[in-house]
Coordinates of C-alpha atoms and ligand atoms in Angstrom, one line a residue:
M1 CA 0.0 0.0 0.0
A2 CA 2.8 2.3 0.9
E3 CA 4.0 2.2 -2.6
R4 CA 1.0 2.8 -3.8
L5 CA 0.8 5.8 -2.4
E6 CA 4.1 6.8 -3.3
V7 CA 3.2 6.5 -7.3
E8 CA 0.2 8.4 -6.4
L9 CA 1.6 11.4 -5.1
A10 CA 4.2 11.3 -7.3
R11 CA 1.8 12.1 -9.7
D12 CA 0.4 14.8 -8.1
G13 CA 3.8 15.9 -8.4
I14 CA 4.1 16.0 -4.5
G15 CA 7.8 16.1 -3.6
R16 CA 10.0 13.4 -2.0
D17 CA 10.9 14.4 1.6
E18 CA 6.6 14.8 1.7
I19 CA 6.1 12.2 0.3
E20 CA 8.1 10.2 2.6
R21 CA 6.9 11.9 5.8
Q22 CA 3.2 10.6 4.2
T23 CA 4.4 7.3 3.5
K24 CA 6.5 6.6 6.3
R25 CA 3.5 8.1 8.3
S26 CA 0.7 6.3 6.7
R27 CA 2.9 2.9 7.9
A28 CA 3.4 4.1 11.2
R29 CA 0.4 4.1 11.8
I30 CA -1.1 1.3 10.5
Q31 CA 2.0 -0.5 12.0
N32 CA 0.9 0.1 15.7
A33 CA -2.6 0.4 15.7
P34 CA -3.9 -2.1 18.1
L35 CA -6.6 -3.4 16.0
V36 CA -6.6 -3.0 12.2
I37 CA -10.1 -4.4 10.2
L38 CA -9.8 -4.3 6.1
C39 CA -13.3 -4.0 5.1
S40 CA -14.1 -5.1 1.6
L41 CA -17.0 -4.8 -0.8
V42 CA -18.2 -8.2 -1.7
T43 CA -19.2 -8.6 -5.1
E44 CA -22.0 -11.4 -4.6
G45 CA -25.0 -10.0 -3.6
L46 CA -25.3 -7.3 -6.5
V47 CA -28.0 -7.4 -8.6
P48 CA -27.0 -7.6 -12.5
Q49 CA -28.6 -4.7 -14.0
R50 CA -29.8 -3.5 -17.1
D51 CA -27.1 -1.0 -18.6
E52 CA -24.1 1.1 -17.5
R53 CA -25.3 3.5 -15.7
R54 CA -28.0 1.1 -13.9
E55 CA -24.9 -0.8 -12.9
A56 CA -23.0 2.4 -11.5
L57 CA -25.5 3.1 -9.3
E58 CA -26.1 -0.6 -7.9
W59 CA -21.7 -0.1 -7.3
Q60 CA -22.7 3.4 -5.6
M61 CA -25.0 1.5 -3.9
A62 CA -22.6 -0.6 -2.8
V63 CA -20.1 1.5 -1.6
Q64 CA -22.6 3.3 0.2
S65 CA -23.3 0.6 2.5
V66 CA -19.8 -0.2 3.3
G67 CA -19.4 3.8 4.3
A68 CA -22.6 3.3 6.5
V69 CA -20.8 0.3 8.4
L70 CA -17.6 1.9 8.8
Q71 CA -20.0 5.0 9.9
T72 CA -21.5 2.3 12.7
L73 CA -18.7 0.6 13.9
F74 CA -16.6 3.9 14.6
L75 CA -20.0 4.7 16.9
A76 CA -20.1 1.7 18.8
A77 CA -16.7 2.0 19.1
S78 CA -16.9 5.9 20.8
E79 CA -19.5 4.9 22.5
R80 CA -17.2 2.1 24.3
G81 CA -14.1 4.9 24.5
I82 CA -12.3 2.9 21.5
G83 CA -10.8 5.6 19.2
S84 CA -10.6 4.4 15.5
C85 CA -9.4 6.2 11.8
W86 CA -10.7 5.9 8.1
M87 CA -8.3 4.7 5.9
A88 CA -9.4 4.2 2.4
A89 CA -5.3 3.1 1.4
P90 CA -6.7 -0.3 -0.1
M91 CA -8.9 1.4 -2.4
Y92 CA -6.3 2.7 -4.8
C93 CA -4.2 -1.3 -4.6
P94 CA -7.5 -3.4 -4.2
E95 CA -5.0 -6.2 -6.0
A96 CA -2.1 -6.0 -3.9
V97 CA -4.6 -6.4 -0.5
R98 CA -6.4 -9.5 -1.8
E99 CA -2.9 -11.1 -2.4
A100 CA -2.0 -10.2 1.3
M101 CA -4.9 -11.3 2.6
A102 CA -5.8 -14.4 0.5
L103 CA -9.0 -13.0 -0.3
P104 CA -11.3 -14.2 -3.1
P105 CA -12.2 -12.4 -6.4
V106 CA -15.7 -11.3 -4.7
C107 CA -14.2 -9.0 -1.9
V108 CA -12.8 -5.7 -3.2
P109 CA -11.1 -4.1 -0.4
Q110 CA -12.6 -1.0 0.0
A111 CA -11.1 0.4 4.1
L112 CA -8.9 -0.5 6.5
A113 CA -10.7 0.6 10.1
L114 CA -7.7 0.8 12.8
M115 CA -8.8 1.1 16.6
G116 CA -7.5 0.9 19.9
Y117 CA -7.8 2.8 23.3
P118 CA -6.9 6.4 23.1
S119 CA -3.6 7.5 24.7
D120 CA -4.4 11.1 24.7
W121 CA -7.3 13.0 23.3
G122 CA -6.1 13.4 19.9
K123 CA -7.1 16.5 18.1
I124 CA -9.8 18.8 18.9
R125 CA -11.3 20.1 15.7
D126 CA -13.3 23.0 14.3
R127 CA -16.6 21.8 13.8
K128 CA -18.9 24.0 11.5
P129 CA -22.0 25.4 12.7
F130 CA -25.1 23.0 12.0
H131 CA -26.9 25.3 10.2
Q132 CA -23.7 26.1 7.8
V133 CA -23.8 21.9 7.4
V134 CA -27.4 21.2 7.0
E135 CA -30.5 23.3 5.2
F136 CA -34.3 22.9 5.5
R137 CA -36.2 23.3 2.6
Ligands
FMN201 C1 -13.2 8.7 4.0 C2 -11.7 8.2 4.5 C3 -10.9 8.0 4.0 C4 -9.8 8.4 4.6 N1 -8.6 7.5 4.4 C5 -7.6 8.2 4.8 C6 -6.1 7.5 4.5 O1 -5.8 6.0 3.3 N2 -5.3 7.1 5.0 C7 -4.7 7.7 5.9 O2 -3.7 8.7 6.5 N3 -6.1 9.0 6.3 C8 -7.1 8.7 5.6 N4 -8.0 9.7 6.4 C9 -7.9 10.4 7.7 C10 -8.0 9.7 8.2 O3 -9.3 8.8 9.1 C11 -8.0 10.9 10.1 O4 -9.1 11.8 10.3 C12 -7.0 11.8 9.9 O5 -5.9 12.0 9.7 C13 -7.0 12.9 10.6 O6 -5.5 12.7 11.0 P1 -4.3 14.2 10.7 O7 -5.5 15.7 10.7 O8 -3.0 14.0 11.3 O9 -4.0 13.7 9.1 C14 -9.6 9.2 5.6 C15 -10.7 9.7 6.2 C16 -12.0 9.6 5.7 C17 -12.9 10.0 6.0

């Protein structure tokens, strides 16, 4: 995955030092996490569609479902005092992840959920106020 990240960042024109910083951080995050859950989309349940547009929508629904699963997982973890970090890195190199984990072709790796009890409070982010992100009509 780190190799893939290097390639993608280099393509974006990011400098050598920054690429090194980001890949090092990404590696350390995964290697130091007490628990790493790989979340994959399983194509088995997808319903064949009549055209490309519908196929794309079916796929989009499946991807949304993965997002919902992850969000639920993170909320349940948070309630138990467990911290989590979402990493989309496997999406960029599904073949490498499938091979490393000996997964069947129906599994399309989507995300890593890194989890563990936090050692500190981490960064406190400024959040946009509710009225700026929700609009009633
Ligand atoms: C959908 C999604 C995918 C993400 N994928 C990655 C990822 O692949 N690698 C990564 O380092 N951070 C990823 N992040 C960000 C981390 O989850 C985390 O929020 C962020 O790195 C916060 O720490 P930072 O401010 O120190 O970067 C992702 C976040 C979201 C919402």
